[in-house]
Amino acid sequence: MSGRFITFEGIEGVGKSTQLEVARGYLQQRGIDVAVTREPGGTPLAEKIRALLLDAGHTAMAPDAELLLMFAARAQHLAEKILPTLAAGRWVLCDRFTDATYAYQGGGRGIGAERVAAVEQLVQGALRPDATILLDAPPQVGLARARARGAGADRFESEQLRFFERVRDAYLQRATAHAGRFTVIDATAELAEVSRQVTGVLDRLLTEQ
Amino acid sequence: MSGRFITFEGIEGVGKSTQLEVARGYLQQRGIDVAVTREPGGTPLAEKIRALLLDAGHTAMAPDAELLLMFAARAQHLAEKILPTLAAGRWVLCDRFTDATYAYQGGGRGIGAERVAAVEQLVQGALRPDATILLDAPPQVGLARARARGAGADRFESEQLRFFERVRDAYLQRATAHAGRFTVIDATAELAEVSRQVTGVLDRLLTEQ
């Protein structure tokens, strides 16, 4: 049978990478063949598109250009990696997917959900993740953690706090509107508690197998 | 008043660059302030997207990724260059625009006109060129000329003859469906005759001023 498609969402610094590794290990221990990937990116062409999107030198990127670059990378990622991997029966854990486009471009940039939905429909048809884990934290907390990692800020990380508040709000609206697919986890909780909730989502998916 | 937006279309080797220069000189002699640009490209970011699109190393580019990269470059080109230039009262002569997306991605790649139209509507709203000059020639003629220029073939130029026949067919269908905007010129005619027809289109636009 086809694998399951699980996406991890949230702003910078909420611990997505850590929880992706927790999930990978938990599934592998249960004999599941897992592929971990990320967006934008995940294939050589899509990673080149990611580099254009994150380049802090592109200070005048048009919002529609940003939206379409995100979905161009996604179309390539789906065709070349996600869909073949699921078809082969492997599970896919993806660091951000289309909910991030609703949050960052739709909410953060103010493009609005309708324009995002139009391109989503074109590129994905009816395809949606089987489960989406939203690691939620106030932007102040996430950004402080992300900046403590010390690398230079990319084009998104250079945005102001108000931008990330819009992103978080849009994420939470998505979670409410698609409550059956989303699990919202308080990312300011103890790491062990966050991991426990993540593996709880995986247990439900494993039971449904 | 706003400037006029004129696009030059056609497959490789039909003489677009030459006729763009003819048109530029003709308009400048009549005191028109002209900007010449091209697609995909025309701004620093859009030229980087062009480089991704033309890179012959991307042998497995998904058709939707190609379509969305084209329109991402176009969204940037419109926002950063075409629209401000027209608003300043200058004329814009553009080497390929959205009709090329209908021809190459819609026809050549087989994506179909409906998917192209969906993204066109999102990015352009009601914006269309004031006039489109289609330089038409059998693919054998155009490709022989393009290859005689001797540079290495890019990802599009590496396609087979049948691909360019589909592109040409789609161009001619566009010209029929939008006959008021299009002028189809036989690009196998003498250069002076092709130029005479191009300047004829410009004369009509100048009269309408």
Coordinates of C-alpha atoms in Angstrom, one line a residue:
Chain A
M1 CA 0.0 0.0 0.0
S2 CA 1.0 3.6 -0.4
G3 CA 3.1 5.3 2.4
R4 CA 1.8 8.1 4.6
F5 CA 2.7 11.7 4.1
I6 CA 3.4 13.7 7.3
T7 CA 4.3 17.4 7.3
F8 CA 6.0 19.4 10.1
E9 CA 5.1 23.0 10.3
G10 CA 6.0 26.1 12.3
I11 CA 8.1 29.2 12.4
E12 CA 11.8 29.4 12.8
G13 CA 13.2 27.9 16.1
V14 CA 10.3 25.8 17.2
G15 CA 12.2 22.6 17.0
K16 CA 11.0 21.0 13.7
S17 CA 14.4 19.5 12.9
T18 CA 14.6 17.8 16.3
Q19 CA 11.1 16.4 16.1
L20 CA 11.6 15.2 12.5
E21 CA 14.5 13.1 13.8
V22 CA 12.4 11.9 16.8
A23 CA 9.7 10.8 14.3
R24 CA 12.1 9.2 11.9
G25 CA 13.7 7.1 14.7
Y26 CA 10.3 6.1 16.2
L27 CA 9.0 4.9 12.8
Q28 CA 12.2 3.1 11.9
Q29 CA 12.1 1.2 15.2
R30 CA 8.7 0.0 14.1
G31 CA 10.0 -1.3 10.8
I32 CA 8.6 1.6 8.7
D33 CA 10.7 2.7 5.7
V34 CA 11.0 6.5 6.1
A35 CA 12.2 9.3 3.8
V36 CA 12.9 12.7 5.4
T37 CA 12.8 15.8 3.1
R38 CA 12.1 19.5 3.2
E39 CA 10.5 22.4 1.4
P40 CA 11.3 24.5 -0.4
G41 CA 13.8 22.0 -1.7
G42 CA 14.2 18.2 -1.7
T43 CA 15.5 17.8 -5.2
P44 CA 18.5 19.4 -6.9
L45 CA 16.4 21.8 -9.0
A46 CA 14.1 22.6 -6.0
E47 CA 17.1 23.3 -3.8
K48 CA 18.3 25.8 -6.5
I49 CA 14.9 27.5 -6.3
R50 CA 15.2 27.5 -2.5
A51 CA 18.5 29.3 -2.8
L52 CA 16.8 32.0 -4.9
L53 CA 14.0 32.3 -2.3
L54 CA 16.3 32.6 0.7
D55 CA 18.9 34.8 -0.8
A56 CA 18.8 38.0 1.3
G57 CA 20.1 39.9 -1.7
H58 CA 16.7 39.7 -3.4
T59 CA 15.2 42.6 -1.5
A60 CA 12.6 43.5 -4.1
M61 CA 11.1 40.1 -4.8
A62 CA 7.5 40.5 -6.0
P63 CA 5.0 38.6 -3.7
D64 CA 3.6 36.7 -6.7
A65 CA 7.1 35.7 -7.8
E66 CA 7.8 34.3 -4.3
L67 CA 4.5 32.4 -4.4
L68 CA 5.1 30.9 -7.8
L69 CA 8.7 30.0 -7.0
M70 CA 7.5 28.1 -3.9
F71 CA 5.0 26.1 -6.0
A72 CA 7.5 25.5 -8.8
A73 CA 9.9 23.9 -6.2
R74 CA 6.9 22.0 -4.8
A75 CA 5.8 20.7 -8.3
Q76 CA 9.3 19.4 -8.9
H77 CA 9.5 17.9 -5.4
L78 CA 6.2 16.1 -5.8
A79 CA 6.9 14.7 -9.2
E80 CA 10.5 13.7 -8.6
K81 CA 10.5 12.6 -4.9
I82 CA 7.3 12.7 -2.8
L83 CA 4.9 10.9 -5.1
P84 CA 7.3 8.2 -6.2
T85 CA 8.4 7.6 -2.6
L86 CA 4.8 7.3 -1.4
A87 CA 3.9 5.0 -4.3
A88 CA 6.8 2.8 -3.3
G89 CA 5.1 2.3 0.1
R90 CA 7.6 4.5 2.0
W91 CA 6.5 7.1 4.5
V92 CA 7.5 10.8 3.8
L93 CA 8.3 13.2 6.6
C94 CA 8.5 16.7 5.2
D95 CA 9.9 19.8 6.9
R96 CA 7.2 22.3 5.8
F97 CA 4.8 22.0 2.9
T98 CA 1.8 23.9 1.5
D99 CA 0.5 25.1 4.9
A100 CA 3.8 27.1 5.1
T101 CA 2.8 28.8 1.9
Y102 CA -0.5 29.8 3.3
A103 CA 1.3 31.0 6.5
Y104 CA 4.3 32.8 5.0
Q105 CA 3.1 34.0 1.6
G106 CA -0.7 34.1 2.3
G107 CA -0.4 35.5 5.8
G108 CA 3.1 36.9 6.2
R109 CA 3.3 38.6 2.8
G110 CA -0.5 39.3 2.7
I111 CA -1.1 37.6 -0.6
G112 CA -4.3 36.0 0.9
A113 CA -5.4 32.4 1.1
E114 CA -7.4 32.5 -2.2
R115 CA -4.4 33.1 -4.4
V116 CA -2.5 30.3 -2.6
A117 CA -5.4 28.0 -3.0
A118 CA -5.6 28.6 -6.8
V119 CA -2.0 27.5 -7.3
E120 CA -2.4 24.6 -4.7
Q121 CA -5.3 23.3 -6.8
L122 CA -3.3 23.5 -10.0
V123 CA -0.2 21.8 -8.6
Q124 CA -1.7 19.3 -6.2
G125 CA -5.2 18.6 -7.2
A126 CA -6.7 16.7 -4.2
L127 CA -3.3 15.7 -2.7
R128 CA -3.0 16.8 1.0
P129 CA -0.8 15.5 3.8
D130 CA -2.2 12.5 5.9
A131 CA -1.2 14.4 9.0
T132 CA 0.3 17.8 9.8
I133 CA 2.1 18.6 13.1
L134 CA 2.2 22.3 13.9
L135 CA 4.8 23.2 16.5
D136 CA 3.5 26.4 17.9
A137 CA 5.3 29.1 19.8
P138 CA 5.2 32.8 20.1
P139 CA 7.5 34.4 17.5
Q140 CA 9.7 36.0 20.2
V141 CA 10.6 32.5 21.6
G142 CA 11.2 30.9 18.2
L143 CA 13.2 33.8 16.8
A144 CA 15.4 34.0 19.9
R145 CA 16.2 30.3 19.5
A146 CA 16.8 30.5 15.8
R147 CA 19.1 33.5 16.3
A148 CA 21.0 31.7 19.1
R149 CA 22.0 29.2 16.4
G150 CA 24.2 32.0 15.2
A151 CA 24.1 31.6 11.4
G152 CA 23.4 34.7 9.3
A153 CA 19.7 35.5 8.7
D154 CA 18.2 34.5 5.3
R155 CA 15.6 36.6 3.5
F156 CA 12.8 35.3 5.7
E157 CA 14.6 35.3 9.0
S158 CA 15.4 39.0 8.3
E159 CA 11.7 39.9 8.6
Q160 CA 10.3 41.8 11.6
L161 CA 8.4 40.3 14.5
R162 CA 5.1 41.5 13.1
F163 CA 5.7 39.4 10.0
F164 CA 6.1 36.2 12.1
E165 CA 3.0 37.1 14.1
R166 CA 1.0 37.1 10.9
V167 CA 2.6 33.8 9.9
R168 CA 1.7 32.2 13.3
D169 CA -1.8 33.5 13.1
A170 CA -2.2 32.0 9.6
Y171 CA -0.8 28.7 10.7
L172 CA -3.3 28.6 13.6
Q173 CA -6.2 29.4 11.3
R174 CA -5.2 26.6 9.0
A175 CA -5.1 24.2 12.0
T176 CA -8.6 25.2 13.0
A177 CA -10.0 25.0 9.5
H178 CA -8.4 21.6 8.9
A179 CA -8.6 20.2 12.5
G180 CA -8.9 16.6 11.3
R181 CA -5.4 16.7 9.7
F182 CA -3.6 19.1 12.1
T183 CA -2.2 18.4 15.5
V184 CA -1.1 21.6 17.3
I185 CA 1.7 21.1 19.8
D186 CA 2.9 23.7 22.3
A187 CA 6.6 24.0 21.3
T188 CA 7.5 25.8 24.5
A189 CA 6.8 22.7 26.5
E190 CA 9.6 20.3 27.7
L191 CA 11.3 18.5 24.8
A192 CA 10.1 15.1 26.1
E193 CA 6.5 16.2 26.2
V194 CA 6.7 17.6 22.7
S195 CA 8.2 14.3 21.5
R196 CA 5.5 12.3 23.3
Q197 CA 2.8 14.2 21.5
V198 CA 4.6 13.8 18.1
T199 CA 4.9 10.0 18.6
G200 CA 1.2 10.0 19.7
V201 CA 0.3 11.3 16.2
L202 CA 2.5 8.5 14.6
D203 CA 0.8 5.9 16.8
R204 CA -2.6 6.9 15.5
L205 CA -1.4 6.7 11.9
L206 CA 0.2 3.3 12.6
T207 CA -3.0 2.0 14.1
E208 CA -4.9 3.1 10.9
Q209 CA -2.5 1.1 8.7
Chain B
M1 CA -0.4 58.6 -21.0
S2 CA 0.7 55.0 -20.5
G3 CA 3.2 53.5 -23.0
R4 CA 2.4 50.7 -25.3
F5 CA 3.3 47.1 -24.7
I6 CA 4.5 45.2 -27.8
T7 CA 5.6 41.6 -27.8
F8 CA 7.6 39.6 -30.4
E9 CA 6.9 35.9 -30.6
G10 CA 8.2 32.9 -32.5
I11 CA 10.4 29.9 -32.3
E12 CA 14.2 29.9 -32.4
G13 CA 15.8 31.4 -35.5
V14 CA 12.9 33.4 -36.9
G15 CA 14.7 36.8 -36.5
K16 CA 13.0 38.2 -33.4
S17 CA 16.2 40.0 -32.2
T18 CA 16.7 41.6 -35.6
Q19 CA 13.1 42.8 -35.8
L20 CA 13.2 44.1 -32.2
E21 CA 16.1 46.3 -33.2
V22 CA 14.3 47.4 -36.3
A23 CA 11.3 48.4 -34.1
R24 CA 13.4 50.1 -31.5
G25 CA 15.2 52.2 -34.1
Y26 CA 11.9 53.0 -35.9
L27 CA 10.2 54.2 -32.7
Q28 CA 13.2 56.2 -31.5
Q29 CA 13.4 58.0 -34.8
R30 CA 9.8 59.1 -34.1
G31 CA 10.7 60.4 -30.6
I32 CA 9.2 57.5 -28.7
D33 CA 11.1 56.5 -25.5
V34 CA 11.5 52.7 -25.8
A35 CA 12.6 49.9 -23.5
V36 CA 13.6 46.6 -24.9
T37 CA 13.5 43.5 -22.7
R38 CA 13.0 39.8 -22.9
E39 CA 11.4 36.8 -21.2
P40 CA 12.1 34.7 -19.3
G41 CA 14.3 37.4 -17.7
G42 CA 14.5 41.1 -17.8
T43 CA 15.4 41.6 -14.1
P44 CA 18.3 40.2 -12.1
L45 CA 16.1 37.7 -10.3
A46 CA 14.1 36.8 -13.4
E47 CA 17.4 36.2 -15.3
K48 CA 18.5 33.8 -12.6
I49 CA 15.2 31.9 -13.1
R50 CA 15.9 32.0 -16.8
A51 CA 19.2 30.3 -16.2
L52 CA 17.4 27.5 -14.3
L53 CA 14.9 27.1 -17.1
L54 CA 17.5 26.9 -19.9
D55 CA 20.1 24.8 -18.1
A56 CA 20.4 21.6 -20.2
G57 CA 21.4 19.7 -17.1
H58 CA 17.8 19.8 -15.8
T59 CA 16.7 16.8 -17.8
A60 CA 13.9 15.8 -15.5
M61 CA 12.1 19.2 -14.9
A62 CA 8.4 18.6 -14.2
P63 CA 6.1 20.3 -16.7
D64 CA 4.3 22.2 -13.8
A65 CA 7.7 23.3 -12.4
E66 CA 8.6 24.7 -15.8
L67 CA 5.2 26.5 -16.1
L68 CA 5.5 28.1 -12.6
L69 CA 9.1 29.1 -13.1
M70 CA 8.1 30.9 -16.3
F71 CA 5.3 32.8 -14.5
A72 CA 7.5 33.5 -11.4
A73 CA 10.0 35.2 -13.7
R74 CA 7.1 37.0 -15.4
A75 CA 5.6 38.2 -12.1
Q76 CA 8.9 39.7 -11.1
H77 CA 9.4 41.2 -14.6
L78 CA 6.0 42.8 -14.6
A79 CA 6.3 44.2 -11.0
E80 CA 9.9 45.5 -11.3
K81 CA 10.2 46.5 -14.9
I82 CA 7.3 46.3 -17.4
L83 CA 4.5 48.0 -15.4
P84 CA 6.7 50.8 -14.0
T85 CA 8.1 51.4 -17.5
L86 CA 4.6 51.6 -19.1
A87 CA 3.3 53.8 -16.3
A88 CA 6.2 56.2 -17.0
G89 CA 4.9 56.6 -20.5
R90 CA 7.6 54.6 -22.2
W91 CA 6.9 51.8 -24.7
V92 CA 8.0 48.3 -23.9
L93 CA 9.2 45.9 -26.7
C94 CA 9.5 42.4 -25.2
D95 CA 11.2 39.4 -26.8
R96 CA 8.5 36.7 -25.9
F97 CA 5.8 36.9 -23.3
T98 CA 2.8 34.8 -22.2
D99 CA 1.9 33.7 -25.7
A100 CA 5.3 31.8 -25.6
T101 CA 4.1 30.0 -22.5
Y102 CA 0.9 28.9 -24.3
A103 CA 3.1 27.8 -27.2
Y104 CA 6.1 26.1 -25.4
Q105 CA 4.6 24.8 -22.2
G106 CA 0.9 24.6 -23.2
G107 CA 1.6 23.2 -26.7
G108 CA 5.2 21.9 -26.8
R109 CA 5.1 20.3 -23.3
G110 CA 1.4 19.4 -23.6
I111 CA 0.3 21.1 -20.4
G112 CA -2.7 22.5 -22.2
A113 CA -4.0 26.0 -22.5
E114 CA -6.4 25.8 -19.5
R115 CA -3.6 25.4 -16.9
V116 CA -1.6 28.2 -18.6
A117 CA -4.7 30.4 -18.5
A118 CA -5.2 29.8 -14.8
V119 CA -1.8 31.1 -13.9
E120 CA -2.0 33.9 -16.4
Q121 CA -5.2 35.1 -14.7
L122 CA -3.6 35.0 -11.3
V123 CA -0.4 36.9 -12.3
Q124 CA -1.7 39.3 -15.0
G125 CA -5.4 39.8 -14.3
A126 CA -6.6 41.6 -17.4
L127 CA -3.1 42.8 -18.6
R128 CA -2.4 41.8 -22.2
P129 CA 0.1 43.2 -24.8
D130 CA -1.3 46.0 -27.0
A131 CA 0.1 44.2 -30.0
T132 CA 1.9 40.9 -30.6
I133 CA 4.0 40.2 -33.7
L134 CA 4.4 36.5 -34.5
L135 CA 7.3 35.8 -36.8
D136 CA 6.3 32.5 -38.3
A137 CA 8.5 29.9 -40.1
P138 CA 8.6 26.2 -40.4
P139 CA 10.7 24.7 -37.5
Q140 CA 13.2 23.3 -40.0
V141 CA 14.0 26.8 -41.2
G142 CA 14.2 28.4 -37.8
L143 CA 16.2 25.6 -36.2
A144 CA 18.7 25.5 -39.0
R145 CA 19.3 29.3 -38.6
A146 CA 19.5 29.0 -34.8
R147 CA 22.0 26.1 -35.1
A148 CA 24.1 28.0 -37.7
R149 CA 24.7 30.6 -34.9
G150 CA 26.8 27.9 -33.4
A151 CA 26.3 28.3 -29.7
G152 CA 25.5 25.1 -27.6
A153 CA 21.9 24.1 -27.5
D154 CA 20.0 25.1 -24.3
R155 CA 17.3 22.9 -22.7
F156 CA 14.7 24.0 -25.2
E157 CA 16.9 24.1 -28.3
S158 CA 17.8 20.5 -27.5
E159 CA 14.2 19.4 -28.2
Q160 CA 13.2 17.5 -31.3
L161 CA 11.5 18.8 -34.4
R162 CA 8.1 17.5 -33.4
F163 CA 8.2 19.6 -30.2
F164 CA 8.8 22.8 -32.3
E165 CA 5.9 21.8 -34.6
R166 CA 3.6 21.7 -31.6
V167 CA 5.0 25.1 -30.4
R168 CA 4.4 26.6 -33.9
D169 CA 0.9 25.1 -34.1
A170 CA 0.0 26.6 -30.6
Y171 CA 1.4 30.0 -31.7
L172 CA -0.8 30.0 -34.8
Q173 CA -3.9 29.0 -32.8
R174 CA -3.2 31.9 -30.4
A175 CA -3.0 34.2 -33.4
T176 CA -6.3 33.0 -34.7
A177 CA -8.0 33.2 -31.4
H178 CA -6.7 36.7 -30.7
A179 CA -6.6 38.1 -34.2
G180 CA -7.1 41.7 -33.1
R181 CA -3.9 41.7 -31.1
F182 CA -1.7 39.5 -33.3
T183 CA 0.0 40.2 -36.6
V184 CA 1.5 37.0 -38.2
I185 CA 4.5 37.7 -40.5
D186 CA 6.1 35.2 -42.8
A187 CA 9.6 35.1 -41.4
T188 CA 10.9 33.3 -44.5
A189 CA 10.3 36.4 -46.6
E190 CA 13.0 38.9 -47.5
L191 CA 14.3 40.8 -44.4
A192 CA 13.2 44.1 -45.9
E193 CA 9.7 42.8 -46.3
V194 CA 9.5 41.4 -42.8
S195 CA 10.7 44.8 -41.4
R196 CA 8.2 46.7 -43.6
Q197 CA 5.4 44.6 -42.0
V198 CA 6.8 45.2 -38.5
T199 CA 6.9 48.9 -38.9
G200 CA 3.4 48.8 -40.3
V201 CA 2.2 47.5 -37.0
L202 CA 4.1 50.3 -35.2
D203 CA 2.5 52.9 -37.6
R204 CA -1.0 51.7 -36.6
L205 CA -0.1 52.0 -32.9
L206 CA 1.4 55.5 -33.5
T207 CA -1.8 56.6 -35.3
E208 CA -3.9 55.4 -32.3
Q209 CA -1.9 57.5 -29.9

